Tab-separated table of C-alpha atoms in Angstrom:
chain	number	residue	atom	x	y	z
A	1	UNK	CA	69.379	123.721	114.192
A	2	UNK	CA	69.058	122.917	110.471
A	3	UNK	CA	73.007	123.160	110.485
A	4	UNK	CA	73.503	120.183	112.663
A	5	UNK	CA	71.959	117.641	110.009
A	6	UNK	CA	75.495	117.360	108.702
A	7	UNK	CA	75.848	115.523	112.075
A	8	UNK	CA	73.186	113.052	111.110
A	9	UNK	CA	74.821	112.370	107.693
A	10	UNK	CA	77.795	111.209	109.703
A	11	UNK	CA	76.244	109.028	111.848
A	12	UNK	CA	74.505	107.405	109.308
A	13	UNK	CA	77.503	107.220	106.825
A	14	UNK	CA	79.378	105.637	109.616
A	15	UNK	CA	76.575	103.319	111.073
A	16	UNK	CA	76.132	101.942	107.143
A	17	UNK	CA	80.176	101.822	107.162
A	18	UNK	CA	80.209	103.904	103.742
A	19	UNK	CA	83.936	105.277	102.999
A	20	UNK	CA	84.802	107.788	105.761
A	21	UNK	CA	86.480	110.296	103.575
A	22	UNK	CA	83.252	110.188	101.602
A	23	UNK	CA	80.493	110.433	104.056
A	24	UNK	CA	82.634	113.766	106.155
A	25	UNK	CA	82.923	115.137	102.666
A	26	UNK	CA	79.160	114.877	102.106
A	27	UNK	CA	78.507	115.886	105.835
A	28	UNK	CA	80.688	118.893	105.528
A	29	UNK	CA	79.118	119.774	102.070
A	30	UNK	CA	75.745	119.483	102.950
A	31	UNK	CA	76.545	121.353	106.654
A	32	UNK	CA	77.922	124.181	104.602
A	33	UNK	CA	75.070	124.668	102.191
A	34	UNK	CA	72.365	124.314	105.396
A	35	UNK	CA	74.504	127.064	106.672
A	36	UNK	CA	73.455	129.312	103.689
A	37	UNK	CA	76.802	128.768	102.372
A	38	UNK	CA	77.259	129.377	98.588
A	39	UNK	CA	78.802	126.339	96.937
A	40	UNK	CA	82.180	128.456	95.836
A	41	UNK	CA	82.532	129.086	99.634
A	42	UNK	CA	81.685	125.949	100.581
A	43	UNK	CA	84.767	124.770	98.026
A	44	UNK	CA	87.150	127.209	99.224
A	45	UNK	CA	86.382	126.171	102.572
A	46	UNK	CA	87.684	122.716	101.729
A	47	UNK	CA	90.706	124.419	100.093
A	48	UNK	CA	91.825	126.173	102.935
A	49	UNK	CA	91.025	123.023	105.610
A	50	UNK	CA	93.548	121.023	103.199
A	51	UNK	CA	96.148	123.376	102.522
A	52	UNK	CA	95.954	124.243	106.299
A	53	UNK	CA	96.445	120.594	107.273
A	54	UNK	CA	98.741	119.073	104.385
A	55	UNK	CA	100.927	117.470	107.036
A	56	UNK	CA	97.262	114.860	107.846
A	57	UNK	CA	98.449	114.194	103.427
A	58	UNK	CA	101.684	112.878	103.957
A	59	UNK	CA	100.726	109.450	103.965
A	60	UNK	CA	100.063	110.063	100.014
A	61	UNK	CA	103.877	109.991	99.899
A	62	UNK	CA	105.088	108.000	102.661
A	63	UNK	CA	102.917	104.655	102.175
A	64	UNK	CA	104.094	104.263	98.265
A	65	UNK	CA	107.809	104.580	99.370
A	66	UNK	CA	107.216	102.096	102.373
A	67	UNK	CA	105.407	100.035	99.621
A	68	UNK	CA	108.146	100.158	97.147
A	69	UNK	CA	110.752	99.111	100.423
A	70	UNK	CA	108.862	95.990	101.785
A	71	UNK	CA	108.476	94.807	97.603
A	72	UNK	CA	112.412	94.973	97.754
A	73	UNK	CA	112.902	93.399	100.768
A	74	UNK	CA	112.757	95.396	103.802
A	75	UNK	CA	111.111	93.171	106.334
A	76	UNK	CA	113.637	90.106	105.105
A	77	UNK	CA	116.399	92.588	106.145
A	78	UNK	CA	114.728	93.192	109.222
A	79	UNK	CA	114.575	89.795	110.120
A	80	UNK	CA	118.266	89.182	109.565
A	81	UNK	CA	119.177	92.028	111.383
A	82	UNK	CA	117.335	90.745	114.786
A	83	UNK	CA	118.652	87.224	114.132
A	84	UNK	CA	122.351	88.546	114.794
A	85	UNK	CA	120.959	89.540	118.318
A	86	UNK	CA	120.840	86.045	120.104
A	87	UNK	CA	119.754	87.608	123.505
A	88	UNK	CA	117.003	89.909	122.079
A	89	UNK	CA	113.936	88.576	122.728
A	90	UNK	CA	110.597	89.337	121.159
A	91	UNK	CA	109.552	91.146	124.841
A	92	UNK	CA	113.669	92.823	125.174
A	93	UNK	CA	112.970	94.312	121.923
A	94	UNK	CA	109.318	95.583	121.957
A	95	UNK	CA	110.757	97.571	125.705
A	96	UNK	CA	113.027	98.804	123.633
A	97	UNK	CA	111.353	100.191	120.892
A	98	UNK	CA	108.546	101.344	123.759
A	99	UNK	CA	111.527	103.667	125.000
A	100	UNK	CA	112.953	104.778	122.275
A	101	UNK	CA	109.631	105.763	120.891
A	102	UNK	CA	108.841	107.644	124.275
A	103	UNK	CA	112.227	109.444	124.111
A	104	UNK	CA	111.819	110.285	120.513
A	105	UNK	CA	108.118	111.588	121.159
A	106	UNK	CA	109.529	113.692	124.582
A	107	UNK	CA	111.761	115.434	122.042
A	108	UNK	CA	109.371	116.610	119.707
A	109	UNK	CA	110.317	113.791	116.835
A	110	UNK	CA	106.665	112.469	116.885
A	111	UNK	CA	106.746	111.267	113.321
A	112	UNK	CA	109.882	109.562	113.337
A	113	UNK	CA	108.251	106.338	114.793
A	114	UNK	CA	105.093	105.331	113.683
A	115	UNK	CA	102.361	102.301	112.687
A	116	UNK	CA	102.970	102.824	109.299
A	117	UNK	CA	106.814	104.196	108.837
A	118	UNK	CA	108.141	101.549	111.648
A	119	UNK	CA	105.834	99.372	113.237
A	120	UNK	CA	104.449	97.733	110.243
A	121	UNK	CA	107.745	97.478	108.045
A	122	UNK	CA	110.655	97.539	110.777
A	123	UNK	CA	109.214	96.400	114.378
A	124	UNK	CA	106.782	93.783	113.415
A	125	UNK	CA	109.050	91.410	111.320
A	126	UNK	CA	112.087	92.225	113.921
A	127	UNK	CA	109.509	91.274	116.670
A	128	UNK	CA	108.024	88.045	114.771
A	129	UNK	CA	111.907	87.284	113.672
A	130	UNK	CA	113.344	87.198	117.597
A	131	UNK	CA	110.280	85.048	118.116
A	132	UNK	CA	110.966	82.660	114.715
A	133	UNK	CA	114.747	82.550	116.064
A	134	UNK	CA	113.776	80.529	119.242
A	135	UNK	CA	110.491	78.741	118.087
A	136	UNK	CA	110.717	78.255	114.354
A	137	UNK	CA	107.635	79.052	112.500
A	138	UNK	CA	104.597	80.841	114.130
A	139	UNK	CA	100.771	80.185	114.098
A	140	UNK	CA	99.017	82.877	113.273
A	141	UNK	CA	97.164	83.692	116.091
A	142	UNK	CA	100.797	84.226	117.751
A	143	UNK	CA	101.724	86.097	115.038
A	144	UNK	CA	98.731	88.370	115.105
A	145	UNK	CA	99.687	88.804	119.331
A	146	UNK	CA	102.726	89.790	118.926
A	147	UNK	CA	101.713	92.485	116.017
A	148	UNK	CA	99.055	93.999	118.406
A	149	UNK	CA	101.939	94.123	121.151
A	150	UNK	CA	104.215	96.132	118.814
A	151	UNK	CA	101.455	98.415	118.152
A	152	UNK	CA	100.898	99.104	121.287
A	153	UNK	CA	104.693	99.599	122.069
A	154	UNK	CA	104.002	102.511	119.488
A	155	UNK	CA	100.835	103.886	121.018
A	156	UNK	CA	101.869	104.158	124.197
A	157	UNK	CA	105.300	105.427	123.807
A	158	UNK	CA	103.637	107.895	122.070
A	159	UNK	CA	100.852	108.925	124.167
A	160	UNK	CA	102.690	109.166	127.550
A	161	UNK	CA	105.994	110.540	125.896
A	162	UNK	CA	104.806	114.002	123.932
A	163	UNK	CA	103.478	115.087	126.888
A	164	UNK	CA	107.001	115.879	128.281
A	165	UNK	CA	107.212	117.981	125.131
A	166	UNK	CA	106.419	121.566	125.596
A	167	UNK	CA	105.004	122.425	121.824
A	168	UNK	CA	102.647	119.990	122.002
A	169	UNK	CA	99.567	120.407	121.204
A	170	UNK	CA	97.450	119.010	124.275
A	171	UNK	CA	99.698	121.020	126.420
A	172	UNK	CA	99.549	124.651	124.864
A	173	UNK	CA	95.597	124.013	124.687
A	174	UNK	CA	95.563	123.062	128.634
A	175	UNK	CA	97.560	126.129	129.637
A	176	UNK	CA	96.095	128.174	127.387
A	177	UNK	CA	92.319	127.140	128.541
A	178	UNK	CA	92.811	127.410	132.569
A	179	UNK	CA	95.107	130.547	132.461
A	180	UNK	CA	91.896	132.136	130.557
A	181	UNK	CA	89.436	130.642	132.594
A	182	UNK	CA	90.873	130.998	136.314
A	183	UNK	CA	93.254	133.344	135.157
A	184	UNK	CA	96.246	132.256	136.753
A	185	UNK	CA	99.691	131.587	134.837
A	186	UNK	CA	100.008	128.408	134.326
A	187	UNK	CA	103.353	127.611	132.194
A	188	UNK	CA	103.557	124.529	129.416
A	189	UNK	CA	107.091	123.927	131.662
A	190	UNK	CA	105.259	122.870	134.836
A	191	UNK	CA	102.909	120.261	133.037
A	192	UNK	CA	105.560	119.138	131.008
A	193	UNK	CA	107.359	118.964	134.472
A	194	UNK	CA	104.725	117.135	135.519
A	195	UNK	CA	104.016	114.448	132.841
A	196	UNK	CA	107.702	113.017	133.595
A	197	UNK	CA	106.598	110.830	136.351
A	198	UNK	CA	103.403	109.672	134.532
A	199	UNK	CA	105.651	108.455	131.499
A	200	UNK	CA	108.141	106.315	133.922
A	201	UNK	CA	105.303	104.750	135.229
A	202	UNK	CA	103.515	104.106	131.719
A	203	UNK	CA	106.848	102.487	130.459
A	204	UNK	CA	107.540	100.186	133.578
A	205	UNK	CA	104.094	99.340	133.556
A	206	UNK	CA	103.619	98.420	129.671
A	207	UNK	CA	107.878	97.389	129.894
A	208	UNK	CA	106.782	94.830	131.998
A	209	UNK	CA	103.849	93.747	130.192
A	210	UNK	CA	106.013	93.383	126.854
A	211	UNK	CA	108.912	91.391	128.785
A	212	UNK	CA	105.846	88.848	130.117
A	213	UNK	CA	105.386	88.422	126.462
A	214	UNK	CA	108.173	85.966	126.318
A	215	UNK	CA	106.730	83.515	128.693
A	216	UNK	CA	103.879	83.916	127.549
A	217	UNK	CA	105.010	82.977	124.052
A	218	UNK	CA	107.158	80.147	125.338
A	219	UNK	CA	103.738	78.846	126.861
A	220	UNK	CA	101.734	78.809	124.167
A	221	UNK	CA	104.506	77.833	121.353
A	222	UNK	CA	105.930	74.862	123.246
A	223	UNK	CA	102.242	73.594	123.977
A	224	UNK	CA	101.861	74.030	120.549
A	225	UNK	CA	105.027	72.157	119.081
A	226	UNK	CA	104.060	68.937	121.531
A	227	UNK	CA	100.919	68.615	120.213
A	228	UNK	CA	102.308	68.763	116.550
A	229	UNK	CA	104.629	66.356	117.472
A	230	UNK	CA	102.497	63.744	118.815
A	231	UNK	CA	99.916	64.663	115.761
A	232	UNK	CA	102.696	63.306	113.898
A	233	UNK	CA	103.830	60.266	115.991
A	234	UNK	CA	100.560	59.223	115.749
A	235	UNK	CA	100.566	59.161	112.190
């Protein structure tokens, strides 16, 4: 039971909101020494976890290139390139991007999309430039909507699109668990099969939500531009 005091390190580490790499390094230290772990295992063991998992690392190489493209002007291209579009809304776009992120994830190509490869450099400014096209200049509390919205274009897409890809993991881990336990044959085909329907309906759902984004935007921007403009009347 001793073991499980690595536990407690977490939640506190997490409850004081101390760096999370930190506080599961120190948890998983101080777990493996409980354990009667010798600190050279306890190292190796930390070895092998990261040279196990060295695709969770990639963001050590992806964020500074990303970096190095925004600094250069990446999200000022983006914006011109969705200004050439006159009849793709902020809403027309997001459903777009929602689909071609589920296709992409149905396929397998999970880390082609992402928050920080597309959504933050790519769909965000394209998003907040369809928007800028129509209304001029955004508050920020619109601005900050229709991030969240492209983010959740991403999650979504995401979540309800792997599924219909057999190699995935949540897949081979449910076939693999009930064929054990009930002993039956379950094959990753047949869920896959299966999670078809449940992605339509995720993307008409959320598709519509994203398309009521552009009233919802004209709503709040027009109210918005009236008032500034009798602010300034007035004066």
């Amino acid at each position: 039971m001793i073991v499980l005091l690595g536990v407690l390190v977490v939640v506190l580490g997490f409850a004081t909101r101390r760096n999370p790499l930190l506080v599961v390094a120190v948890a998983g230290i101080a777990t493996g020494l409980l354990g009667g772990l010798s600190p050279g295992k306890v190292l190796a063991a930390f070895g092998t976890g990261f040279a196990g998992s060295r695709a969770v690392t990639i963001f050590a190489i992806t964020l500074p290139v990303i970096g190095l493209l925004e600094r250069y002007g990446l999200q000022e291209q983006a914006r011109n390139v969705i200004a050439r579009f006159a009849g793709l809304t902020t809403g027309r776009f997001l459903t777009l991007y929602l689909g071609l992120r589920q296709i992409g994830a149905a396929v397998g190509l999970t880390n082609v999309f992402g928050p920080a490869q597309t959504v933050r450099p790519l769909a965000v400014p394209m998003a907040e430039g369809a928007a800028e096209r129509t209304y001029g200049g955004l508050p920020e509390r619109t601005r900050e909507k229709v991030r969240s919205f492209a983010a959740s274009a991403d999650n979504v897409g995401l979540f309800f699109g792997e599924d219909v890809f057999l190699a995935v993991g949540s897949i081979l881990l449910i076939t693999g668990f009930v064929n054990t336990t009930y002993g039956t044959h379950l094959e990753p085909l047949d869920l896959a099969l299966w999670a078809i329907p449940t992605s339509v309906c995720a993307f008409v759902v959320h598709g519509w939500r994203l398309l009521r984004l552009d009233r919802q935007l004209e709503r709040e921007l027009l109210t918005a531009n009236a008032v500034t403009a009798e602010v300034e009347a007035a004066q």
